[in-house]
Short mmCIF file of C-alpha atoms in Angstrom, two decimals:
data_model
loop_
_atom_site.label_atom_id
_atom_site.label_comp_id
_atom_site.label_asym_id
_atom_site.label_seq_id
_atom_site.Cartn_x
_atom_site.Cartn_y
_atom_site.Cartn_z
CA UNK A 123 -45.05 -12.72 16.69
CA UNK A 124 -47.68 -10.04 18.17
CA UNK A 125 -44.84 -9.01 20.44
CA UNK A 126 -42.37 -8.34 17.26
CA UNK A 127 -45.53 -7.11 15.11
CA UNK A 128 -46.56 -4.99 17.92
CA UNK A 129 -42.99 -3.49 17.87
CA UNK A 130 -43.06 -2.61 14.20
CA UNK A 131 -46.76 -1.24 14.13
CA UNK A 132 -45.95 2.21 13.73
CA UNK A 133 -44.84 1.63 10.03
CA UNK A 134 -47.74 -1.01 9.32
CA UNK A 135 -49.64 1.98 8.48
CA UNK A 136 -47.14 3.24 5.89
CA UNK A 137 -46.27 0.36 4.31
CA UNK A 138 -49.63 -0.27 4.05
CA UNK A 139 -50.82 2.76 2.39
CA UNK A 140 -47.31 2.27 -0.56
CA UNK A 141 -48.81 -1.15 -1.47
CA UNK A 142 -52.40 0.38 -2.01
CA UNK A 143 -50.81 2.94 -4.22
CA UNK A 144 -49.32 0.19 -6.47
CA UNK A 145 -51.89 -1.87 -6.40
CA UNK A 146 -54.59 0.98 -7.91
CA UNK A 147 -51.55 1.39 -10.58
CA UNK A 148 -51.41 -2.14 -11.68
CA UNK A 149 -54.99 -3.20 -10.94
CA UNK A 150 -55.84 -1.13 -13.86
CA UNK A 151 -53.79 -2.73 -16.31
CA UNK A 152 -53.87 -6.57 -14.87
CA UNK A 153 -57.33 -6.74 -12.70
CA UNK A 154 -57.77 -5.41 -8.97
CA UNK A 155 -57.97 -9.36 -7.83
CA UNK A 156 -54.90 -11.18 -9.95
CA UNK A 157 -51.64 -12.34 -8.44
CA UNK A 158 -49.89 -9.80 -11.10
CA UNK A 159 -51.42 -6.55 -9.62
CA UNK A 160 -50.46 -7.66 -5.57
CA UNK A 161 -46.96 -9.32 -6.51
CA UNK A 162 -45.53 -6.44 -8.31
CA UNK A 163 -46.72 -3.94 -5.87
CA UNK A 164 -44.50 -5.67 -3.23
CA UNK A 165 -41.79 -6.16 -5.76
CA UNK A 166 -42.40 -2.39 -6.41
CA UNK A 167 -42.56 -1.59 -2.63
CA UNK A 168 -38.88 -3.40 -2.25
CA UNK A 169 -37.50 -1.15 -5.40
CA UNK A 170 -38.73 2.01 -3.53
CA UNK A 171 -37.51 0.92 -0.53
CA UNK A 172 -34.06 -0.23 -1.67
CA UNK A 173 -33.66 3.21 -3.45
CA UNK A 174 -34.03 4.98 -0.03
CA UNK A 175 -31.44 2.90 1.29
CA UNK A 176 -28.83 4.09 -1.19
CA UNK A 177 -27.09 6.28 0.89
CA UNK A 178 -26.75 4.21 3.64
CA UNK A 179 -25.11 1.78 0.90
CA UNK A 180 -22.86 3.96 -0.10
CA UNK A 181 -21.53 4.78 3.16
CA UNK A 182 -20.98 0.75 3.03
CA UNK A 183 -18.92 1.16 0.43
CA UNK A 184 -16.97 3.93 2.13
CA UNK A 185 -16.68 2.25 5.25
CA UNK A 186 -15.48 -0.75 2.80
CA UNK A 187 -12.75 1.37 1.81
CA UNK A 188 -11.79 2.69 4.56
CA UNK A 189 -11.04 -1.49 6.40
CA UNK A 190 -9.05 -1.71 3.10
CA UNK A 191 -6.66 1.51 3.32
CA UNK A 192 -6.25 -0.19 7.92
CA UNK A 193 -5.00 -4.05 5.96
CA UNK A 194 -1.09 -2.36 6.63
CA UNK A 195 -1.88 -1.38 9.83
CA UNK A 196 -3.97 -4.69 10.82
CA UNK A 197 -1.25 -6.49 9.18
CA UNK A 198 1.44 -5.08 11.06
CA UNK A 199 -0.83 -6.00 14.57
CA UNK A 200 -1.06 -9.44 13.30
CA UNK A 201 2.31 -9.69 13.50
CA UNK A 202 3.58 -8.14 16.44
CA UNK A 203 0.85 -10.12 18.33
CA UNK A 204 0.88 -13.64 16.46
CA UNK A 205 0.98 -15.55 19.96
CA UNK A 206 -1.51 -13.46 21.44
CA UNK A 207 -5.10 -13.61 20.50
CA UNK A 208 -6.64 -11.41 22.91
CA UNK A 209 -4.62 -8.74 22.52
CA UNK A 210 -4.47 -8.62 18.73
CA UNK A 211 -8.54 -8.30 19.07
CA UNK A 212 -8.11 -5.19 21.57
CA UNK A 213 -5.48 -3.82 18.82
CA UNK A 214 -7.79 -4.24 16.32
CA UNK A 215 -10.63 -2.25 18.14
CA UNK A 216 -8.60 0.43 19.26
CA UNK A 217 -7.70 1.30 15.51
CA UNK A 218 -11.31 1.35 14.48
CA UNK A 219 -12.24 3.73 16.97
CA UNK A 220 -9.35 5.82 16.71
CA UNK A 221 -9.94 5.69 12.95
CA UNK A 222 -13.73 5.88 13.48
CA UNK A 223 -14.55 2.66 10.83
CA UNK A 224 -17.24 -0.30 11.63
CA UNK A 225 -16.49 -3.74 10.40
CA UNK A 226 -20.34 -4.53 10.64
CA UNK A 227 -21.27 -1.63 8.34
CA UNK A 228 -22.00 -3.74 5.79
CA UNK A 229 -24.87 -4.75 7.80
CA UNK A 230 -26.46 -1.70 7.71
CA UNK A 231 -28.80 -2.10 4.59
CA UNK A 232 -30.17 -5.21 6.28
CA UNK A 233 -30.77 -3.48 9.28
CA UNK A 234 -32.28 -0.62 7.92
CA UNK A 235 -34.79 -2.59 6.12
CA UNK A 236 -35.72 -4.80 8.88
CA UNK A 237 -38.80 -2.97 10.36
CA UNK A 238 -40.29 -2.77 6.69
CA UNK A 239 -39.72 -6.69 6.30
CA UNK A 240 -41.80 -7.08 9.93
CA UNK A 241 -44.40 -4.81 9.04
CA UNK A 242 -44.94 -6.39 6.11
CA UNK A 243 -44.98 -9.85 7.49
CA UNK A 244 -47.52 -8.75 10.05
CA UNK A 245 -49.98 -6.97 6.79
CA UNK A 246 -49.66 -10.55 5.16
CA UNK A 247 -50.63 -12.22 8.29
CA UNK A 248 -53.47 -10.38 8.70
CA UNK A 249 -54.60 -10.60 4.97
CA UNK A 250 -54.67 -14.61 5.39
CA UNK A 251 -56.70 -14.09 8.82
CA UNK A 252 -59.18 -11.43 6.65
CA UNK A 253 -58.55 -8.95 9.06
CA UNK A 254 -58.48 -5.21 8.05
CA UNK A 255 -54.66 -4.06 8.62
CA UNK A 256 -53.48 -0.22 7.89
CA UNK A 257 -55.61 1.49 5.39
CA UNK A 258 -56.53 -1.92 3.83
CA UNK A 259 -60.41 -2.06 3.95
CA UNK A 260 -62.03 -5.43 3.98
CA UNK A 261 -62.67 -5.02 0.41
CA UNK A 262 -58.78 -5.18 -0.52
CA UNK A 263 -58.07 -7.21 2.30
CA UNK A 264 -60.58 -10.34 0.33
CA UNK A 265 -58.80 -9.17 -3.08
CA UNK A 266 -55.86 -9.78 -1.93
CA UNK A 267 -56.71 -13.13 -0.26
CA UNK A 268 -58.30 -14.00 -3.84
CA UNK A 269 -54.60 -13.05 -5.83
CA UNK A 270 -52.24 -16.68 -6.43
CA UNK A 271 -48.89 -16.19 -7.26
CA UNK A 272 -48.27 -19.27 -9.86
CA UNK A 273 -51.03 -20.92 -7.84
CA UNK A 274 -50.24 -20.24 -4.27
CA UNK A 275 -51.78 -17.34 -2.45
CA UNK A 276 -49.99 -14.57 -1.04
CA UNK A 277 -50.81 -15.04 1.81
CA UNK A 278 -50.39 -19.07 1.91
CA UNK A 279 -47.14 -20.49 4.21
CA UNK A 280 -45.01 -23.78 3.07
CA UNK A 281 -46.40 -25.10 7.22
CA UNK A 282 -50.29 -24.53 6.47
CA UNK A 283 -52.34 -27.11 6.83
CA UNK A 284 -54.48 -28.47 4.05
CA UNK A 285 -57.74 -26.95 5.60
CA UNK A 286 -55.85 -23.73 5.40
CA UNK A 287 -55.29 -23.62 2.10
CA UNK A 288 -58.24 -25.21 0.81
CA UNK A 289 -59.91 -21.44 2.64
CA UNK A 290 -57.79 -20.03 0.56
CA UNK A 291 -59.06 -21.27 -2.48
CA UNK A 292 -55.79 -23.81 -3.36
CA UNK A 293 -54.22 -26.96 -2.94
CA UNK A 294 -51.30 -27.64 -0.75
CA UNK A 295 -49.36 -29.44 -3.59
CA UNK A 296 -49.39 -25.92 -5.24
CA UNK A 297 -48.51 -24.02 -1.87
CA UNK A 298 -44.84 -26.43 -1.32
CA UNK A 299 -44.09 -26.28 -4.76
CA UNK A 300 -43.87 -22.38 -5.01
CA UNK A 301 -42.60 -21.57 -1.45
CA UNK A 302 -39.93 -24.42 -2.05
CA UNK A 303 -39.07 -22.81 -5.22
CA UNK A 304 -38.78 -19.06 -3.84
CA UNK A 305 -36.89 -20.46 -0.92
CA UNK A 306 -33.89 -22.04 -2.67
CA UNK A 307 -33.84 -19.09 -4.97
CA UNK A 308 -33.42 -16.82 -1.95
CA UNK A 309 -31.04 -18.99 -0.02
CA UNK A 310 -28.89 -18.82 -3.11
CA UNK A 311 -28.77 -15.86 -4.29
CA UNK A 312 -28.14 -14.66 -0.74
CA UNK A 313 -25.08 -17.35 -1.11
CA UNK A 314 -23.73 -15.82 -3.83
CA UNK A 315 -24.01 -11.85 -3.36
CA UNK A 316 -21.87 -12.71 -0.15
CA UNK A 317 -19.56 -15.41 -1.96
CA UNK A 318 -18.70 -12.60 -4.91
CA UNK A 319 -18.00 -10.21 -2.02
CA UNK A 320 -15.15 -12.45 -0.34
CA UNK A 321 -14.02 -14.26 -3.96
CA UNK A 322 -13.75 -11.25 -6.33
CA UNK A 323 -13.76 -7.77 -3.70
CA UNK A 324 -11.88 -8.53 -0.75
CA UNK A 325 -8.08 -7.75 -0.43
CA UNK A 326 -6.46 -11.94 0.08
CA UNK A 327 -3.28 -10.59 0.95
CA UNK A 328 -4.49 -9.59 4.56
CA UNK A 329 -6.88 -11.98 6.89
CA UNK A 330 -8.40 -9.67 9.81
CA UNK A 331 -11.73 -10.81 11.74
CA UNK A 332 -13.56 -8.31 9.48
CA UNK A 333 -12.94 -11.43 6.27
CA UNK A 334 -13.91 -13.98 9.04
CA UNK A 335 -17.35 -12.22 10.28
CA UNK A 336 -17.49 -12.11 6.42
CA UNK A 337 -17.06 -15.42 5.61
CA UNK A 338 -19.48 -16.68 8.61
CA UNK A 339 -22.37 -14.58 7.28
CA UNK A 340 -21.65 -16.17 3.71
CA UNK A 341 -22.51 -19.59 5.00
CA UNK A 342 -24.82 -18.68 8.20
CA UNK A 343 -27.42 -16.05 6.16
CA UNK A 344 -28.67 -19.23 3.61
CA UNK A 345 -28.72 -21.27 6.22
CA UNK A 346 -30.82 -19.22 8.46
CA UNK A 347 -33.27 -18.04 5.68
CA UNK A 348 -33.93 -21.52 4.34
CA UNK A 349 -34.64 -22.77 7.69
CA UNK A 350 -36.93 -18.96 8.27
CA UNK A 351 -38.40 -19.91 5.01
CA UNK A 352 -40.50 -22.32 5.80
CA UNK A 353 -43.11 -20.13 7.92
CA UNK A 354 -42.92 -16.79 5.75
CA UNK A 355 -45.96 -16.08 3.64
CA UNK A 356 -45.63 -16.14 -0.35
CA UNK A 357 -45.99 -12.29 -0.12
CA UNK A 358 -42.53 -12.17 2.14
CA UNK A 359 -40.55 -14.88 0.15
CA UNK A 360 -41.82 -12.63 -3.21
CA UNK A 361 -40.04 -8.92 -0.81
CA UNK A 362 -37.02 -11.16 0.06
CA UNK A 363 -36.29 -12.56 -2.93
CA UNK A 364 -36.43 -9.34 -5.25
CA UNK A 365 -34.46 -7.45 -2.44
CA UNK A 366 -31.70 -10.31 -2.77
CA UNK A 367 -31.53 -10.20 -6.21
CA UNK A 368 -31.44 -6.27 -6.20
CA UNK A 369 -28.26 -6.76 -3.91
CA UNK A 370 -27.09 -8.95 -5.74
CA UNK A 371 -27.26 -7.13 -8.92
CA UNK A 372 -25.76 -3.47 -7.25
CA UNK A 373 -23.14 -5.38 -6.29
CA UNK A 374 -21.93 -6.66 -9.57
CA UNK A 375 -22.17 -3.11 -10.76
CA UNK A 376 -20.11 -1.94 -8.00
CA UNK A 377 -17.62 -4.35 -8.10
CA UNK A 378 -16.93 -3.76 -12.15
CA UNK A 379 -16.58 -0.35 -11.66
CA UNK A 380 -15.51 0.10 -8.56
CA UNK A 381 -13.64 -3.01 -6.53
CA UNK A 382 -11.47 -2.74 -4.25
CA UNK A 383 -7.46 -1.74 -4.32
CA UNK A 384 -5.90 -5.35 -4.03
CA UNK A 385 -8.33 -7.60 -4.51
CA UNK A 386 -9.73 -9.90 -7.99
CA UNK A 387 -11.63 -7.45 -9.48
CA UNK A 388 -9.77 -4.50 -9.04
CA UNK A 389 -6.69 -6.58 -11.06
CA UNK A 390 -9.68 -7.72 -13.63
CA UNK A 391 -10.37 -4.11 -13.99
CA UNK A 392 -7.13 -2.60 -14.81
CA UNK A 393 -6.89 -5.05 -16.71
CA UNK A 394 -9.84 -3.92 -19.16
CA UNK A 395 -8.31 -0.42 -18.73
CA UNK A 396 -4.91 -1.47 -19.88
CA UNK A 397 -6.33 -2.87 -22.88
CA UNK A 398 -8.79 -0.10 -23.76
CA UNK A 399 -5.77 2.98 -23.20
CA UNK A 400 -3.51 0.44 -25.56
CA UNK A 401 -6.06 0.49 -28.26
CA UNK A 402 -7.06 4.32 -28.10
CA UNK A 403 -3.85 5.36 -26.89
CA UNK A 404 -5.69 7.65 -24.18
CA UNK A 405 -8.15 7.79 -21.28
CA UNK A 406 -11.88 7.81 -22.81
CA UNK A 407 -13.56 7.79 -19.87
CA UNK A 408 -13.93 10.02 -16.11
CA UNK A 409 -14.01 6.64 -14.39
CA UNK A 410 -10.60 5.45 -15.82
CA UNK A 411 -9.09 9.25 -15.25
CA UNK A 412 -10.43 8.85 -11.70
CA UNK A 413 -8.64 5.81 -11.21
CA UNK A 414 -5.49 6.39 -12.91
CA UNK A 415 -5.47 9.51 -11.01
CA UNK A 416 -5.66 7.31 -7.17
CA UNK A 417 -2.87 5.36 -8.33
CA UNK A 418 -0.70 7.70 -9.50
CA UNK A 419 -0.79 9.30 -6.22
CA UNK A 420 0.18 6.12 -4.80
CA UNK A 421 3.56 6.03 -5.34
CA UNK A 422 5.51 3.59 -4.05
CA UNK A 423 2.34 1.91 -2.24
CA UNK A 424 0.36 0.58 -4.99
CA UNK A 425 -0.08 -3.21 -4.87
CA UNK A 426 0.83 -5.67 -7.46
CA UNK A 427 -2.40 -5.56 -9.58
CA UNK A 428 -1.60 -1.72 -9.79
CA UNK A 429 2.13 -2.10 -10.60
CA UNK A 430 1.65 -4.52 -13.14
CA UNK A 431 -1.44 -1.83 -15.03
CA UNK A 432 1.37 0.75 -15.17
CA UNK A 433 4.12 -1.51 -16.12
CA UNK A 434 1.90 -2.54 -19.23
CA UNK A 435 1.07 0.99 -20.34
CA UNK A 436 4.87 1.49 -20.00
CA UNK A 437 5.92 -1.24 -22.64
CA UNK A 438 2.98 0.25 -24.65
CA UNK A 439 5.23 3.96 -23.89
CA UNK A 440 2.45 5.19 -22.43
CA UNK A 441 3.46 7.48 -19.06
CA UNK A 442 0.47 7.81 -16.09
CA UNK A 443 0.36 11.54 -15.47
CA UNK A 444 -1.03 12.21 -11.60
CA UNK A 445 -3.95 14.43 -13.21
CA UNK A 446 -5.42 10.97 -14.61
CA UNK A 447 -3.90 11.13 -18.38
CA UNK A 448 -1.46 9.21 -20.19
CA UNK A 449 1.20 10.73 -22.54
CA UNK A 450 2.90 8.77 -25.19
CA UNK A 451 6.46 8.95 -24.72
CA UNK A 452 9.09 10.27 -27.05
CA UNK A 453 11.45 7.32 -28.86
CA UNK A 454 14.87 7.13 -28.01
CA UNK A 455 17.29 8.16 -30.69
CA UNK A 456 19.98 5.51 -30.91
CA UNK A 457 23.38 6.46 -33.07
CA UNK A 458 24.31 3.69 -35.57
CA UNK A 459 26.78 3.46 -38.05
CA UNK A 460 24.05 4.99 -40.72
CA UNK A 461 23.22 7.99 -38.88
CA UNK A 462 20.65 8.58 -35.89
CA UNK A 463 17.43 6.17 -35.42
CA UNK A 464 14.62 6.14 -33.76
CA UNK A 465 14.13 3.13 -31.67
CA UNK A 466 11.25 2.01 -30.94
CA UNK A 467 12.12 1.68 -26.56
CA UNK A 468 15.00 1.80 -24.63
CA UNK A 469 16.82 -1.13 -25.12
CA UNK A 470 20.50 -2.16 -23.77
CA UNK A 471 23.09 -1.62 -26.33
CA UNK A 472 25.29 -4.72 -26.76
CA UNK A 473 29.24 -4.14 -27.23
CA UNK A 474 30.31 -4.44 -31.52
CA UNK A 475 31.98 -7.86 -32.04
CA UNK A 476 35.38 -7.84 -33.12
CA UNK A 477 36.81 -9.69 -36.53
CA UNK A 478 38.82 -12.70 -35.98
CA UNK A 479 42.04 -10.16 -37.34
CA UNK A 480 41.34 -7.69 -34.56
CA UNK A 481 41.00 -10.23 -31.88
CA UNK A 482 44.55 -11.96 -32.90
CA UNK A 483 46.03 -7.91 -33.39
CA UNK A 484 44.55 -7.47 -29.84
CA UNK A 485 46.23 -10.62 -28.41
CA UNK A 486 49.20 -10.41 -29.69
CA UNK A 487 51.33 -8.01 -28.06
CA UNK A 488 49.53 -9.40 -24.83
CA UNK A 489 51.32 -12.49 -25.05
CA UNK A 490 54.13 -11.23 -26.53
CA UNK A 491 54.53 -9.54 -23.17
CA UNK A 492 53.68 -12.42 -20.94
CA UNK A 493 56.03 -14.73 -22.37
CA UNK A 494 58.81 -12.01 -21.80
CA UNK A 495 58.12 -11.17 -18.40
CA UNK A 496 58.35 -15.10 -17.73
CA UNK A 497 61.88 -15.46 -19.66
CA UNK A 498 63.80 -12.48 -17.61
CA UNK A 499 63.46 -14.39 -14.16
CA UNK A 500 65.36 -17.66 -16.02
CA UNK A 501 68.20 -15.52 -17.50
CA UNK A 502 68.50 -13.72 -14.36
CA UNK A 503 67.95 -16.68 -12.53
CA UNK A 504 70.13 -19.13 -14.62
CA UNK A 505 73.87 -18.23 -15.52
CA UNK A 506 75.19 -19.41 -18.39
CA UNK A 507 77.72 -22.36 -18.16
CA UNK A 508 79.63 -24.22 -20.57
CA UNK A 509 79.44 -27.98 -18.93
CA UNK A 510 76.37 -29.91 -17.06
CA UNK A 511 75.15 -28.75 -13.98
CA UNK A 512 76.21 -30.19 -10.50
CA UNK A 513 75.06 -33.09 -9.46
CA UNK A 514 74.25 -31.80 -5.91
CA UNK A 515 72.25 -29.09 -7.68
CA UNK A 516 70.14 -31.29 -9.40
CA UNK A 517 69.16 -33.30 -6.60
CA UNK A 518 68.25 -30.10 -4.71
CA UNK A 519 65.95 -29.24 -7.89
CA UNK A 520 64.45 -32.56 -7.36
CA UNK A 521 64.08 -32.43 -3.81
CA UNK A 522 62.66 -29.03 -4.24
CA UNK A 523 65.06 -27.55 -1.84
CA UNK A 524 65.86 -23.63 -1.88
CA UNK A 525 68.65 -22.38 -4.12
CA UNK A 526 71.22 -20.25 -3.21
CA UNK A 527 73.29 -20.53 -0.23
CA UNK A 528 73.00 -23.13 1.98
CA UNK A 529 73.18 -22.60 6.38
CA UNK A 530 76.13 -25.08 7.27
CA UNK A 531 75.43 -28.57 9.09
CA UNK A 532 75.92 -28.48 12.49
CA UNK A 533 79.77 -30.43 13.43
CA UNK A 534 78.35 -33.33 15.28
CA UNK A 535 75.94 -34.10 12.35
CA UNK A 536 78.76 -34.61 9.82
#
């Protein structure tokens, strides 16, 4: 750990320095010494930090978008190299870098925030040795070895020994009980930030390795923190927890009001939208202009979630206009026997049924005309003669020989 700690010591200082500053701040309203004034001056040092990593979250989300608009492309490698493995994965590389996207971008926060997270760990460890760290004087370093966090010290680890925490002024009971309790909290709400990422914002239609990197982190990050867990001081599982919940929390807003094309939320979305245009009977809001204004300039290539929002504000005659609007559209005027109508939509107009006296009038001559062009062939046919037909003639009509003129038998067959 000196190696790591030694890595990370040129921001010991400031992180140092950022937790003094809160701690004056809340010292004076909860007491220089209690667990109140030290724990929410780390939770307050994770807010600042997290806010400085906003730009490199949105370029996440960017990035995001950007794997989402390559699912066609991916798709159609996946299927011109189904038997091949290797090659799909060289494919699939060449199109980032020719496209110049990252499937691990959404990485970056973490990464960003890792030297903060060591130096940290290393100010912690040095406040349970008593050791001055940074700008923390021995003075604040025994203040904060004094401050318990429901009991435990912040500087107390689930692995200590009794002696160890006995010097710390607090049983061990106290010690599992808390660090347990912050490490299941921070395994699972690690759990589910990445489980509402691949159930609700992910395009299903499409598997590339991006979803399956994705899906491995959602099972291997818990893991690996519960299993960290165990050796982090109070003071770290207090920063990791309130940065997981932070994620977890600017995801949810991200994903209600701004998902991604294809996937759960995006349908749950325009959903919402559908109904709130319905009820108004126009676009209240820049968000919903913005987004009716992307998929109107879709076309032809908006996915089902999208095809089914403007289908709905169709049957409600409500036309998406590509500058983000919705006009109502004009009824159809349908002529009836009373004089024009407005319909209320464009329905199919059915053929008038006819009485049962203009069906028979209409059939009529019909079969008046069948039945005469089947009696001229008989009278043409069939001449007219006063005595019974030949008897050779009717067993020719029974045999269902030709009429007419018979070829002659050959001589030696008579």
């Amino acid at each position: 750990m000196d190696t790591i700690a030694s890595l990370f010591s040129f921001i010991t200082t400031p992180v140092s320095w950022i937790i003094v500053q809160f701690h004056t701040m809340y010292g004076a309203l909860f007491g220089p010494d209690t667990g109140w004034a030290w724990g929410l001056s780390i939770v307050s040092l994770v807010v600042l930090i997290r806010i400085c990593l906003i730009p490199l979250f949105v370029k996440q989300i960017k990035s995001t978008r950007g794997m989402q608009a390559l699912q066609p492309e991916m798709k159609k490698i996946q299927e011109r190299y189904k038997n091949d493995k290797q090659r799909q994965s060289e494919e699939m590389m060449k199109l980032y870098k020719e496209t110049g996207t990252n499937p691990l971008s959404s990485c970056l926060p973490i990464l960003a925030q890792s030297p903060f997270f060591f130096a940290l760990y290393h100010v912690l460890s040095k406040i349970s040795s008593g050791d001055e760290i940074g700008v923390l004087n021995q003075n604040l370093v025994d203040s904060a070895r004094e401050a318990h966090i429901f009991g435990a010290p912040i500087a107390a680890k689930f692995m200590d020994s009794t002696e160890k925490v006995a010097a710390l002024q607090a049983s061990l009971t106290d010690v599992r009980i808390v660090t347990a309790v912050m490490i299941v909290l921070m395994s699972a709400s690690q759990f589910y930030t990445q489980r509402q990422l691949m159930t609700k914002n992910v395009d299903l239609t499409v598997k590339t390795p991006f979803m399956q990197q994705q899906k491995m982190l959602m099972y291997i990050f818990p893991v690996m923190f519960a299993v960290m867990g165990i050796n982090f001081p109070v003071g770290v599982l207090v920063y990791w927890l309130t940065t997981n919940v932070w994620t977890m929390g600017q995801q949810m807003y991200v994903i209600h009001g701004n998902p991604t094309p294809g996937s759960k939320a995006q349908a749950q979305l325009l959903e919402r939208m559908q109904k709130s245009i319905v009820k108004h009977g126009k676009v209240r809001s820049r968000r919903e202009r913005n987004v009716i204004k992307q998929i109107a300039a879709k076309g032809r290539e908006r996915n089902e979630a999208e095809r089914k929002f403007v289908k709905g504000l169709g049957m409600a005659r409500l036309t998406v206009q590509p500058d983000g609007t919705v006009v109502k559209g004009e009824p159809e005027v349908v002529e009836t026997e009373g004089g024009a109508t407005a319909d209320s939509g464009p329905k199919r107009q059915q053929p008038k049924r006819l009485t049962k006296a203009q069906r028979q009038a209409g059939a009529e001559p019909v079969a008046a005309k069948t039945s005469l062009q089947k009696e001229e062939p008989q009278q043409a046919d069939k001449p007219k003669t006063a005595g019974k037909p030949a008897s050779g003639s009717a067993r020719q009509a029974k045999s269902g020989q030709r009429k007419g003129q018979q070829r002659p038998k050959h001589p030696s067959k008579k």
